[in-house]
PDB file of C-alpha atoms and ligand atoms in Angstrom:
ATOM      1  CA  UNK A   1       0.000   0.000   0.000  1.00 61.00           C
ATOM      2  CA  UNK A   2       1.461   3.363  -0.902  1.00 89.00           C
ATOM      3  CA  UNK A   3       1.155   6.022   1.791  1.00 92.00           C
ATOM      4  CA  UNK A   4      -0.142   9.483   0.921  1.00 90.00           C
ATOM      5  CA  UNK A   5      -1.285  11.016   4.193  1.00 98.00           C
ATOM      6  CA  UNK A   6       1.816  10.893   6.379  1.00 98.00           C
ATOM      7  CA  UNK A   7       2.186  13.451   9.173  1.00 98.00           C
ATOM      8  CA  UNK A   8       5.704  13.207  10.570  1.00 99.00           C
ATOM      9  CA  UNK A   9       5.953  16.297  12.779  1.00 98.00           C
ATOM     10  CA  UNK A  10       3.902  17.292  15.837  1.00 98.00           C
ATOM     11  CA  UNK A  11       4.222  17.993  19.566  1.00 98.00           C
ATOM     12  CA  UNK A  12       2.549  16.670  22.716  1.00 98.00           C
ATOM     13  CA  UNK A  13       2.585  17.779  26.377  1.00 98.00           C
ATOM     14  CA  UNK A  14       5.880  15.879  26.621  1.00 98.00           C
ATOM     15  CA  UNK A  15       7.367  19.022  24.996  1.00 98.00           C
ATOM     16  CA  UNK A  16       5.428  22.171  24.045  1.00 98.00           C
ATOM     17  CA  UNK A  17       2.140  20.821  22.657  1.00 98.00           C
ATOM     18  CA  UNK A  18      -1.124  20.960  24.595  1.00 98.00           C
ATOM     19  CA  UNK A  19      -2.501  17.467  23.801  1.00 98.00           C
ATOM     20  CA  UNK A  20      -1.398  14.095  25.143  1.00 98.00           C
ATOM     21  CA  UNK A  21       0.145  11.516  22.772  1.00 98.00           C
ATOM     22  CA  UNK A  22      -3.183   9.628  22.925  1.00 99.00           C
ATOM     23  CA  UNK A  23      -5.241  12.739  22.049  1.00 98.00           C
ATOM     24  CA  UNK A  24      -2.905  13.507  19.137  1.00 99.00           C
ATOM     25  CA  UNK A  25      -3.164   9.941  17.819  1.00 99.00           C
ATOM     26  CA  UNK A  26      -6.974  10.112  17.933  1.00 99.00           C
ATOM     27  CA  UNK A  27      -6.971  13.477  16.148  1.00 98.00           C
ATOM     28  CA  UNK A  28      -4.498  12.279  13.486  1.00 98.00           C
ATOM     29  CA  UNK A  29      -6.573   9.133  12.844  1.00 98.00           C
ATOM     30  CA  UNK A  30      -9.800  11.166  12.638  1.00 98.00           C
ATOM     31  CA  UNK A  31      -8.094  13.405  10.036  1.00 98.00           C
ATOM     32  CA  UNK A  32      -7.168  10.393   7.901  1.00 98.00           C
ATOM     33  CA  UNK A  33      -3.458  10.142   8.728  1.00 98.00           C
ATOM     34  CA  UNK A  34      -2.072   6.748   7.608  1.00 98.00           C
ATOM     35  CA  UNK A  35       1.489   7.109   8.920  1.00 98.00           C
ATOM     36  CA  UNK A  36       2.190   9.244  11.968  1.00 99.00           C
ATOM     37  CA  UNK A  37       5.146  10.373  14.089  1.00 99.00           C
ATOM     38  CA  UNK A  38       5.227  12.281  17.382  1.00 99.00           C
ATOM     39  CA  UNK A  39       8.340  14.513  17.293  1.00 99.00           C
ATOM     40  CA  UNK A  40       8.633  16.191  20.701  1.00 98.00           C
ATOM     41  CA  UNK A  41      11.460  18.707  21.106  1.00 98.00           C
ATOM     42  CA  UNK A  42      14.670  17.121  22.489  1.00 98.00           C
ATOM     43  CA  UNK A  43      12.710  14.268  24.052  1.00 98.00           C
ATOM     44  CA  UNK A  44      11.605  10.687  23.302  1.00 98.00           C
ATOM     45  CA  UNK A  45       9.662  10.157  26.547  1.00 98.00           C
ATOM     46  CA  UNK A  46       6.320   9.966  24.691  1.00 98.00           C
ATOM     47  CA  UNK A  47       7.351   7.406  22.064  1.00 98.00           C
ATOM     48  CA  UNK A  48       6.044   4.210  23.647  1.00 98.00           C
ATOM     49  CA  UNK A  49       2.652   5.816  24.378  1.00 98.00           C
ATOM     50  CA  UNK A  50       2.455   7.283  20.873  1.00 99.00           C
ATOM     51  CA  UNK A  51       3.173   3.913  19.257  1.00 98.00           C
ATOM     52  CA  UNK A  52       0.560   2.139  21.384  1.00 98.00           C
ATOM     53  CA  UNK A  53      -2.007   4.845  20.579  1.00 99.00           C
ATOM     54  CA  UNK A  54      -1.178   4.719  16.838  1.00 98.00           C
ATOM     55  CA  UNK A  55      -1.712   0.940  16.881  1.00 98.00           C
ATOM     56  CA  UNK A  56      -5.058   1.285  18.662  1.00 98.00           C
ATOM     57  CA  UNK A  57      -6.239   3.458  15.722  1.00 98.00           C
ATOM     58  CA  UNK A  58      -4.700   1.222  13.035  1.00 98.00           C
ATOM     59  CA  UNK A  59      -2.143   3.871  12.023  1.00 98.00           C
ATOM     60  CA  UNK A  60       1.408   3.045  11.018  1.00 98.00           C
ATOM     61  CA  UNK A  61       4.060   4.722  13.157  1.00 98.00           C
ATOM     62  CA  UNK A  62       7.651   6.010  12.900  1.00 98.00           C
ATOM     63  CA  UNK A  63       9.504   7.000  16.083  1.00 99.00           C
ATOM     64  CA  UNK A  64      10.304  10.705  16.132  1.00 99.00           C
ATOM     65  CA  UNK A  65      11.971  13.670  17.826  1.00 99.00           C
ATOM     66  CA  UNK A  66      12.973  17.245  16.895  1.00 99.00           C
ATOM     67  CA  UNK A  67      16.456  18.192  18.093  1.00 99.00           C
ATOM     68  CA  UNK A  68      17.488  21.808  18.782  1.00 98.00           C
ATOM     69  CA  UNK A  69      20.824  22.570  17.097  1.00 98.00           C
ATOM     70  CA  UNK A  70      23.009  25.694  17.100  1.00 98.00           C
ATOM     71  CA  UNK A  71      24.315  26.490  13.614  1.00 98.00           C
ATOM     72  CA  UNK A  72      25.714  29.809  12.330  1.00 96.00           C
ATOM     73  CA  UNK A  73      24.294  31.783  15.309  1.00 94.00           C
ATOM     74  CA  UNK A  74      20.825  30.441  14.515  1.00 97.00           C
ATOM     75  CA  UNK A  75      18.748  27.663  16.090  1.00 98.00           C
ATOM     76  CA  UNK A  76      18.061  24.959  13.527  1.00 98.00           C
ATOM     77  CA  UNK A  77      15.753  21.992  14.144  1.00 99.00           C
ATOM     78  CA  UNK A  78      16.660  18.489  13.038  1.00 99.00           C
ATOM     79  CA  UNK A  79      13.873  15.916  13.007  1.00 99.00           C
ATOM     80  CA  UNK A  80      14.836  12.302  13.643  1.00 99.00           C
ATOM     81  CA  UNK A  81      12.588   9.516  12.328  1.00 99.00           C
ATOM     82  CA  UNK A  82      12.575   5.739  12.587  1.00 99.00           C
ATOM     83  CA  UNK A  83      15.328   5.392  15.230  1.00 98.00           C
ATOM     84  CA  UNK A  84      15.478   2.952  18.137  1.00 98.00           C
ATOM     85  CA  UNK A  85      13.830   5.001  20.911  1.00 98.00           C
ATOM     86  CA  UNK A  86      15.740   3.059  23.567  1.00 98.00           C
ATOM     87  CA  UNK A  87      19.175   3.985  22.163  1.00 98.00           C
ATOM     88  CA  UNK A  88      21.361   5.029  25.125  1.00 98.00           C
ATOM     89  CA  UNK A  89      23.464   7.441  23.042  1.00 98.00           C
ATOM     90  CA  UNK A  90      20.395   9.194  21.660  1.00 98.00           C
ATOM     91  CA  UNK A  91      18.701   9.431  25.065  1.00 98.00           C
ATOM     92  CA  UNK A  92      21.890  10.741  26.692  1.00 98.00           C
ATOM     93  CA  UNK A  93      22.409  13.294  23.909  1.00 98.00           C
ATOM     94  CA  UNK A  94      18.829  14.532  24.263  1.00 98.00           C
ATOM     95  CA  UNK A  95      19.183  14.727  28.043  1.00 98.00           C
ATOM     96  CA  UNK A  96      22.249  16.957  27.629  1.00 98.00           C
ATOM     97  CA  UNK A  97      20.432  19.082  25.050  1.00 98.00           C
ATOM     98  CA  UNK A  98      17.539  19.625  27.502  1.00 98.00           C
ATOM     99  CA  UNK A  99      19.822  20.548  30.400  1.00 97.00           C
ATOM    100  CA  UNK A 100      20.108  24.270  30.875  1.00 95.00           C
ATOM    101  CA  UNK A 101      16.500  25.014  29.907  1.00 98.00           C
ATOM    102  CA  UNK A 102      15.576  25.795  33.524  1.00 98.00           C
ATOM    103  CA  UNK A 103      18.416  28.343  33.952  1.00 98.00           C
ATOM    104  CA  UNK A 104      17.569  29.861  30.579  1.00 98.00           C
ATOM    105  CA  UNK A 105      13.918  30.152  31.636  1.00 98.00           C
ATOM    106  CA  UNK A 106      14.886  31.909  34.861  1.00 98.00           C
ATOM    107  CA  UNK A 107      16.931  34.435  32.861  1.00 98.00           C
ATOM    108  CA  UNK A 108      14.030  34.939  30.469  1.00 98.00           C
ATOM    109  CA  UNK A 109      11.762  35.610  33.455  1.00 98.00           C
ATOM    110  CA  UNK A 110      14.299  38.101  34.857  1.00 98.00           C
ATOM    111  CA  UNK A 111      14.241  40.083  31.600  1.00 98.00           C
ATOM    112  CA  UNK A 112      10.446  40.006  31.430  1.00 98.00           C
ATOM    113  CA  UNK A 113      10.228  41.203  35.054  1.00 98.00           C
ATOM    114  CA  UNK A 114      12.570  44.093  34.168  1.00 98.00           C
ATOM    115  CA  UNK A 115      10.202  44.881  31.277  1.00 98.00           C
ATOM    116  CA  UNK A 116       7.290  45.101  33.750  1.00 98.00           C
ATOM    117  CA  UNK A 117       5.950  41.531  33.538  1.00 98.00           C
ATOM    118  CA  UNK A 118       6.471  39.772  36.877  1.00 98.00           C
ATOM    119  CA  UNK A 119       5.915  36.107  37.749  1.00 98.00           C
ATOM    120  CA  UNK A 120       6.506  34.637  34.295  1.00 98.00           C
ATOM    121  CA  UNK A 121       8.681  31.701  35.427  1.00 98.00           C
ATOM    122  CA  UNK A 122       5.941  30.397  37.733  1.00 98.00           C
ATOM    123  CA  UNK A 123       3.338  31.388  35.149  1.00 98.00           C
ATOM    124  CA  UNK A 124       5.055  29.440  32.360  1.00 98.00           C
ATOM    125  CA  UNK A 125       5.530  26.417  34.635  1.00 98.00           C
ATOM    126  CA  UNK A 126       1.734  26.032  34.917  1.00 98.00           C
ATOM    127  CA  UNK A 127       1.728  25.088  31.221  1.00 98.00           C
ATOM    128  CA  UNK A 128       4.696  22.726  31.401  1.00 98.00           C
ATOM    129  CA  UNK A 129       3.930  19.008  31.105  1.00 97.00           C
ATOM    130  CA  UNK A 130       7.569  17.893  31.351  1.00 97.00           C
ATOM    131  CA  UNK A 131       9.633  19.685  34.033  1.00 95.00           C
ATOM    132  CA  UNK A 132      12.740  19.051  31.887  1.00 95.00           C
ATOM    133  CA  UNK A 133      11.310  20.940  28.963  1.00 97.00           C
ATOM    134  CA  UNK A 134      10.298  24.477  29.800  1.00 98.00           C
ATOM    135  CA  UNK A 135      10.254  26.328  26.465  1.00 98.00           C
ATOM    136  CA  UNK A 136       9.456  29.718  24.987  1.00 98.00           C
ATOM    137  CA  UNK A 137       6.055  28.344  23.993  1.00 98.00           C
ATOM    138  CA  UNK A 138       5.107  27.978  27.681  1.00 98.00           C
ATOM    139  CA  UNK A 139       6.115  31.607  28.343  1.00 98.00           C
ATOM    140  CA  UNK A 140       4.093  32.646  25.283  1.00 98.00           C
ATOM    141  CA  UNK A 141       0.964  30.964  26.708  1.00 98.00           C
ATOM    142  CA  UNK A 142       1.461  32.812  30.010  1.00 98.00           C
ATOM    143  CA  UNK A 143       1.875  36.190  28.239  1.00 98.00           C
ATOM    144  CA  UNK A 144      -1.417  35.570  26.418  1.00 98.00           C
ATOM    145  CA  UNK A 145      -3.121  34.471  29.665  1.00 98.00           C
ATOM    146  CA  UNK A 146      -2.200  37.720  31.465  1.00 98.00           C
ATOM    147  CA  UNK A 147      -3.268  39.831  28.486  1.00 98.00           C
ATOM    148  CA  UNK A 148       0.166  41.180  27.506  1.00 98.00           C
ATOM    149  CA  UNK A 149      -0.439  39.833  23.978  1.00 98.00           C
ATOM    150  CA  UNK A 150      -3.524  38.659  22.081  1.00 97.00           C
ATOM    151  CA  UNK A 151      -2.033  35.419  20.769  1.00 97.00           C
ATOM    152  CA  UNK A 152       1.225  33.504  20.704  1.00 97.00           C
ATOM    153  CA  UNK A 153       2.303  34.864  17.306  1.00 96.00           C
ATOM    154  CA  UNK A 154       2.111  38.383  18.720  1.00 98.00           C
ATOM    155  CA  UNK A 155       4.270  37.177  21.638  1.00 98.00           C
ATOM    156  CA  UNK A 156       7.001  35.993  19.244  1.00 98.00           C
ATOM    157  CA  UNK A 157       6.877  39.346  17.407  1.00 98.00           C
ATOM    158  CA  UNK A 158       7.247  41.435  20.575  1.00 98.00           C
ATOM    159  CA  UNK A 159       8.950  39.179  23.124  1.00 98.00           C
ATOM    160  CA  UNK A 160      11.234  36.112  23.456  1.00 98.00           C
ATOM    161  CA  UNK A 161      12.971  36.694  20.102  1.00 98.00           C
ATOM    162  CA  UNK A 162      16.284  38.391  19.290  1.00 96.00           C
ATOM    163  CA  UNK A 163      16.233  42.085  20.139  1.00 97.00           C
ATOM    164  CA  UNK A 164      13.117  41.762  22.313  1.00 98.00           C
ATOM    165  CA  UNK A 165      12.611  41.323  26.091  1.00 98.00           C
ATOM    166  CA  UNK A 166      12.861  37.709  27.252  1.00 98.00           C
ATOM    167  CA  UNK A 167      15.346  36.577  24.604  1.00 98.00           C
ATOM    168  CA  UNK A 168      18.218  34.532  26.031  1.00 98.00           C
ATOM    169  CA  UNK A 169      20.665  33.066  23.503  1.00 95.00           C
ATOM    170  CA  UNK A 170      21.319  29.418  24.128  1.00 97.00           C
ATOM    171  CA  UNK A 171      23.850  26.815  23.006  1.00 97.00           C
ATOM    172  CA  UNK A 172      22.062  23.683  21.762  1.00 98.00           C
ATOM    173  CA  UNK A 173      23.502  20.474  20.256  1.00 98.00           C
ATOM    174  CA  UNK A 174      25.913  20.586  17.304  1.00 98.00           C
ATOM    175  CA  UNK A 175      24.592  19.627  13.859  1.00 98.00           C
ATOM    176  CA  UNK A 176      27.037  16.737  13.702  1.00 98.00           C
ATOM    177  CA  UNK A 177      26.000  15.308  17.091  1.00 98.00           C
ATOM    178  CA  UNK A 178      22.273  15.539  16.358  1.00 99.00           C
ATOM    179  CA  UNK A 179      22.628  13.797  12.983  1.00 99.00           C
ATOM    180  CA  UNK A 180      24.859  11.118  14.494  1.00 98.00           C
ATOM    181  CA  UNK A 181      22.607  10.380  17.490  1.00 98.00           C
ATOM    182  CA  UNK A 182      19.736   9.765  15.071  1.00 99.00           C
ATOM    183  CA  UNK A 183      21.583   7.783  12.402  1.00 98.00           C
ATOM    184  CA  UNK A 184      23.531   5.656  14.873  1.00 98.00           C
ATOM    185  CA  UNK A 185      20.192   4.696  16.451  1.00 98.00           C
ATOM    186  CA  UNK A 186      19.081   3.397  13.025  1.00 98.00           C
ATOM    187  CA  UNK A 187      16.996   6.442  12.053  1.00 98.00           C
ATOM    188  CA  UNK A 188      17.000   9.190   9.441  1.00 99.00           C
ATOM    189  CA  UNK A 189      17.882  12.840  10.106  1.00 99.00           C
ATOM    190  CA  UNK A 190      15.683  15.441   8.385  1.00 99.00           C
ATOM    191  CA  UNK A 191      16.133  19.241   8.256  1.00 99.00           C
ATOM    192  CA  UNK A 192      12.920  20.683   9.741  1.00 99.00           C
ATOM    193  CA  UNK A 193      11.098  23.669   8.128  1.00 98.00           C
ATOM    194  CA  UNK A 194      14.177  25.112   6.348  1.00 98.00           C
ATOM    195  CA  UNK A 195      12.371  28.308   5.287  1.00 98.00           C
ATOM    196  CA  UNK A 196      12.025  29.378   8.924  1.00 98.00           C
ATOM    197  CA  UNK A 197      15.737  30.057   9.532  1.00 98.00           C
ATOM    198  CA  UNK A 198      17.335  33.452   9.174  1.00 96.00           C
ATOM    199  CA  UNK A 199      20.328  32.202   7.189  1.00 98.00           C
ATOM    200  CA  UNK A 200      22.131  33.863   4.287  1.00 98.00           C
ATOM    201  CA  UNK A 201      22.280  31.893   1.007  1.00 98.00           C
ATOM    202  CA  UNK A 202      25.848  30.861   1.851  1.00 98.00           C
ATOM    203  CA  UNK A 203      24.902  29.747   5.352  1.00 98.00           C
ATOM    204  CA  UNK A 204      21.952  27.748   4.026  1.00 98.00           C
ATOM    205  CA  UNK A 205      24.221  26.061   1.477  1.00 98.00           C
ATOM    206  CA  UNK A 206      26.643  25.235   4.308  1.00 98.00           C
ATOM    207  CA  UNK A 207      23.787  23.828   6.419  1.00 98.00           C
ATOM    208  CA  UNK A 208      22.627  21.459   3.677  1.00 98.00           C
ATOM    209  CA  UNK A 209      26.195  20.480   2.673  1.00 98.00           C
ATOM    210  CA  UNK A 210      27.368  19.787   6.219  1.00 98.00           C
ATOM    211  CA  UNK A 211      24.104  17.993   7.056  1.00 99.00           C
ATOM    212  CA  UNK A 212      24.660  15.640   4.090  1.00 98.00           C
ATOM    213  CA  UNK A 213      28.329  15.138   4.967  1.00 98.00           C
ATOM    214  CA  UNK A 214      27.326  14.058   8.504  1.00 98.00           C
ATOM    215  CA  UNK A 215      24.869  11.497   7.091  1.00 98.00           C
ATOM    216  CA  UNK A 216      21.599  13.463   6.990  1.00 99.00           C
ATOM    217  CA  UNK A 217      19.179  12.230   4.335  1.00 98.00           C
ATOM    218  CA  UNK A 218      15.945  14.221   4.395  1.00 99.00           C
ATOM    219  CA  UNK A 219      14.358  17.667   4.331  1.00 99.00           C
ATOM    220  CA  UNK A 220      10.833  18.815   5.200  1.00 98.00           C
ATOM    221  CA  UNK A 221       9.273  20.145   2.030  1.00 98.00           C
ATOM    222  CA  UNK A 222       5.567  20.235   2.894  1.00 98.00           C
ATOM    223  CA  UNK A 223       5.237  21.580   6.450  1.00 98.00           C
ATOM    224  CA  UNK A 224       2.763  23.761   8.305  1.00 97.00           C
ATOM    225  CA  UNK A 225       5.566  26.344   8.539  1.00 94.00           C
ATOM    226  CA  UNK A 226       5.992  26.757   4.749  1.00 97.00           C
ATOM    227  CA  UNK A 227       4.050  28.718   2.144  1.00 97.00           C
ATOM    228  CA  UNK A 228       3.132  27.142  -1.215  1.00 97.00           C
ATOM    229  CA  UNK A 229       6.062  28.959  -2.845  1.00 97.00           C
ATOM    230  CA  UNK A 230       8.363  27.483  -0.219  1.00 98.00           C
ATOM    231  CA  UNK A 231       7.140  23.929  -1.008  1.00 98.00           C
ATOM    232  CA  UNK A 232       8.433  24.443  -4.567  1.00 97.00           C
ATOM    233  CA  UNK A 233      11.646  26.083  -3.433  1.00 98.00           C
ATOM    234  CA  UNK A 234      12.597  23.260  -1.048  1.00 98.00           C
ATOM    235  CA  UNK A 235      11.445  20.572  -3.473  1.00 98.00           C
ATOM    236  CA  UNK A 236      14.175  22.001  -5.717  1.00 98.00           C
ATOM    237  CA  UNK A 237      16.684  22.019  -2.828  1.00 98.00           C
ATOM    238  CA  UNK A 238      15.838  18.357  -2.093  1.00 98.00           C
ATOM    239  CA  UNK A 239      16.624  17.471  -5.728  1.00 98.00           C
ATOM    240  CA  UNK A 240      19.819  19.541  -5.731  1.00 98.00           C
ATOM    241  CA  UNK A 241      21.197  17.864  -2.610  1.00 98.00           C
ATOM    242  CA  UNK A 242      19.801  14.398  -3.317  1.00 98.00           C
ATOM    243  CA  UNK A 243      17.662  14.404  -0.156  1.00 98.00           C
ATOM    244  CA  UNK A 244      14.350  12.668   0.338  1.00 98.00           C
ATOM    245  CA  UNK A 245      11.319  14.695   1.329  1.00 98.00           C
ATOM    246  CA  UNK A 246       9.198  14.755   4.478  1.00 98.00           C
ATOM    247  CA  UNK A 247       5.722  16.060   5.257  1.00 98.00           C
ATOM    248  CA  UNK A 248       4.447  17.204   8.650  1.00 98.00           C
ATOM    249  CA  UNK A 249       2.043  19.703  10.167  1.00 98.00           C
ATOM    250  CA  UNK A 250       4.176  20.796  13.177  1.00 98.00           C
ATOM    251  CA  UNK A 251       0.864  20.772  15.068  1.00 98.00           C
ATOM    252  CA  UNK A 252       1.123  22.061  18.677  1.00 98.00           C
ATOM    253  CA  UNK A 253      -2.412  22.886  19.803  1.00 98.00           C
ATOM    254  CA  UNK A 254      -5.990  23.186  18.489  1.00 97.00           C
ATOM    255  CA  UNK A 255      -5.969  26.820  19.696  1.00 95.00           C
ATOM    256  CA  UNK A 256      -2.601  27.868  18.253  1.00 94.00           C
ATOM    257  CA  UNK A 257      -1.808  25.853  15.129  1.00 91.00           C
ATOM    258  CA  UNK A 258      -2.998  26.941  11.670  1.00 92.00           C
ATOM    259  CA  UNK A 259      -2.313  23.518  10.193  1.00 98.00           C
ATOM    260  CA  UNK A 260      -4.139  20.549  11.676  1.00 98.00           C
ATOM    261  CA  UNK A 261      -2.730  17.016  11.745  1.00 98.00           C
ATOM    262  CA  UNK A 262      -2.710  15.474   8.266  1.00 98.00           C
ATOM    263  CA  UNK A 263      -4.269  18.536   6.591  1.00 98.00           C
ATOM    264  CA  UNK A 264      -1.479  19.447   4.191  1.00 97.00           C
ATOM    265  CA  UNK A 265      -0.935  19.240   0.433  1.00 98.00           C
ATOM    266  CA  UNK A 266       0.628  16.009  -0.815  1.00 97.00           C
ATOM    267  CA  UNK A 267       4.370  15.846  -1.433  1.00 97.00           C
ATOM    268  CA  UNK A 268       5.321  16.797  -4.995  1.00 94.00           C
ATOM    269  CA  UNK A 269       5.253  13.498  -6.915  1.00 89.00           C
ATOM    270  CA  UNK A 270       8.799  13.558  -8.292  1.00 93.00           C
ATOM    271  CA  UNK A 271      10.409  13.516  -4.822  1.00 98.00           C
ATOM    272  CA  UNK A 272      11.310  10.402  -2.834  1.00 98.00           C
ATOM    273  CA  UNK A 273       9.262  10.380   0.388  1.00 98.00           C
ATOM    274  CA  UNK A 274      11.248   9.655   3.569  1.00 98.00           C
ATOM    275  CA  UNK A 275       8.823   6.812   4.337  1.00 98.00           C
ATOM    276  CA  UNK A 276       9.868   4.930   1.171  1.00 98.00           C
ATOM    277  CA  UNK A 277      13.460   4.843   2.448  1.00 98.00           C
ATOM    278  CA  UNK A 278      12.328   4.089   6.017  1.00 98.00           C
ATOM    279  CA  UNK A 279       9.921   1.275   5.125  1.00 98.00           C
ATOM    280  CA  UNK A 280      11.858  -1.203   7.328  1.00 98.00           C
ATOM    281  CA  UNK A 281      11.518   1.158  10.294  1.00 98.00           C
ATOM    282  CA  UNK A 282       7.749   1.586  10.129  1.00 98.00           C
ATOM    283  CA  UNK A 283       6.026   0.077  13.182  1.00 98.00           C
TER     284      UNK A 283
HETATM  285  P1  AMP B 301      12.487  26.977  22.539  1.00 70.91           P
HETATM  286  O1  AMP B 301      12.850  25.562  22.166  1.00 70.91           O
HETATM  287  O2  AMP B 301      12.267  27.145  24.004  1.00 70.91           O
HETATM  288  O3  AMP B 301      13.436  27.992  21.973  1.00 70.91           O
HETATM  289  O4  AMP B 301      11.048  27.269  21.899  1.00 70.91           O
HETATM  290  C1  AMP B 301      10.872  27.135  20.507  1.00 70.91           C
HETATM  291  C2  AMP B 301       9.403  26.946  20.205  1.00 70.91           C
HETATM  292  O5  AMP B 301       8.750  28.208  20.240  1.00 70.91           O
HETATM  293  C3  AMP B 301       9.166  26.419  18.800  1.00 70.91           C
HETATM  294  O6  AMP B 301       9.251  25.027  18.770  1.00 70.91           O
HETATM  295  C4  AMP B 301       7.769  26.906  18.527  1.00 70.91           C
HETATM  296  O7  AMP B 301       6.832  26.000  19.093  1.00 70.91           O
HETATM  297  C5  AMP B 301       7.699  28.209  19.273  1.00 70.91           C
HETATM  298  N1  AMP B 301       7.952  29.361  18.367  1.00 70.91           N
HETATM  299  C6  AMP B 301       9.132  29.895  18.030  1.00 70.91           C
HETATM  300  N2  AMP B 301       8.963  30.951  17.194  1.00 70.91           N
HETATM  301  C7  AMP B 301       7.630  31.066  17.009  1.00 70.91           C
HETATM  302  C8  AMP B 301       6.782  31.956  16.281  1.00 70.91           C
HETATM  303  N3  AMP B 301       7.301  32.952  15.559  1.00 70.91           N
HETATM  304  N4  AMP B 301       5.453  31.767  16.331  1.00 70.91           N
HETATM  305  C9  AMP B 301       4.924  30.771  17.071  1.00 70.91           C
HETATM  306  N5  AMP B 301       5.663  29.894  17.784  1.00 70.91           N
HETATM  307  C10 AMP B 301       6.988  30.046  17.759  1.00 70.91           C
HETATM  308 MN1   MN B 302       7.515  23.901  19.441  1.00 70.91          MN
HETATM  309 MN1   MN B 303      10.740  23.384  14.862  1.00 70.91          MN
HETATM  310 MN1   MN B 304       8.166  21.312  15.675  1.00 70.91          MN
END
């Protein structure tokens, strides 16, 4: 059976989503998803639950995660798919990547307090499902709750981003480590939503070249974070670099996400889908 509706990128309460792995699986199945992956940020703690829930709905499953990487003064996200979720090296690498989030959050709260918004650390914590994974998204929900901003996109325009109150630069994993943790655990590394990064043309070329050299094999072409023009642009990049193509909504929450699970255009037909190459890893 050839798969058309694959959704290989979304987040649960194990990172910065608002639904449980079980609620996401039910929503994906209701939307007609045939192959699903839960890709929590820097964390694989939800994988066993996600697989069990996928099975209960008759969906095929690929293990997943989305690793935060520092590259050229920018944060780049690398999705891992189809790895062994019990790999010690991967779990240890992710644990190290998560460490430091609490201190970063306290600094973010300090800046927000100085900007006249007190109590944001405690406020953000109310939204955190995984004490190891306090993220900017949780602060954004608090800033909306207290009426500082109307919605989370306004938060990321006015706060928590470079040049704005609450922005704390952070050193994440290296590109090489992230790709290696994934591939050595039997999975495929995929560059997430490439259009989102503020990289020059040279830096973007370096990202794709180095990613390939480290063993990366895929790029997200159809994602909730891309426009239609960007689907075409990164379809071309996939061909240029000989990468296979992934598709995923990057769904976080029914209240915040524009793109629902499985509700995306199909991958352009001439590209090789990541799930063709990962057929042995589908559960
Ligand atoms: P962190 O890992 O703590 O830096 O948080 C990054 C998360 O913030 C991303 O995974 C998104 O969920 C969210 N985010 C970042 N930028 C934006 C934006 N412009 N609009 C909405 N959400 C964003
Ligand atoms: Mn997120
Ligand atoms: Mn991302
Ligand atoms: Mn994501």
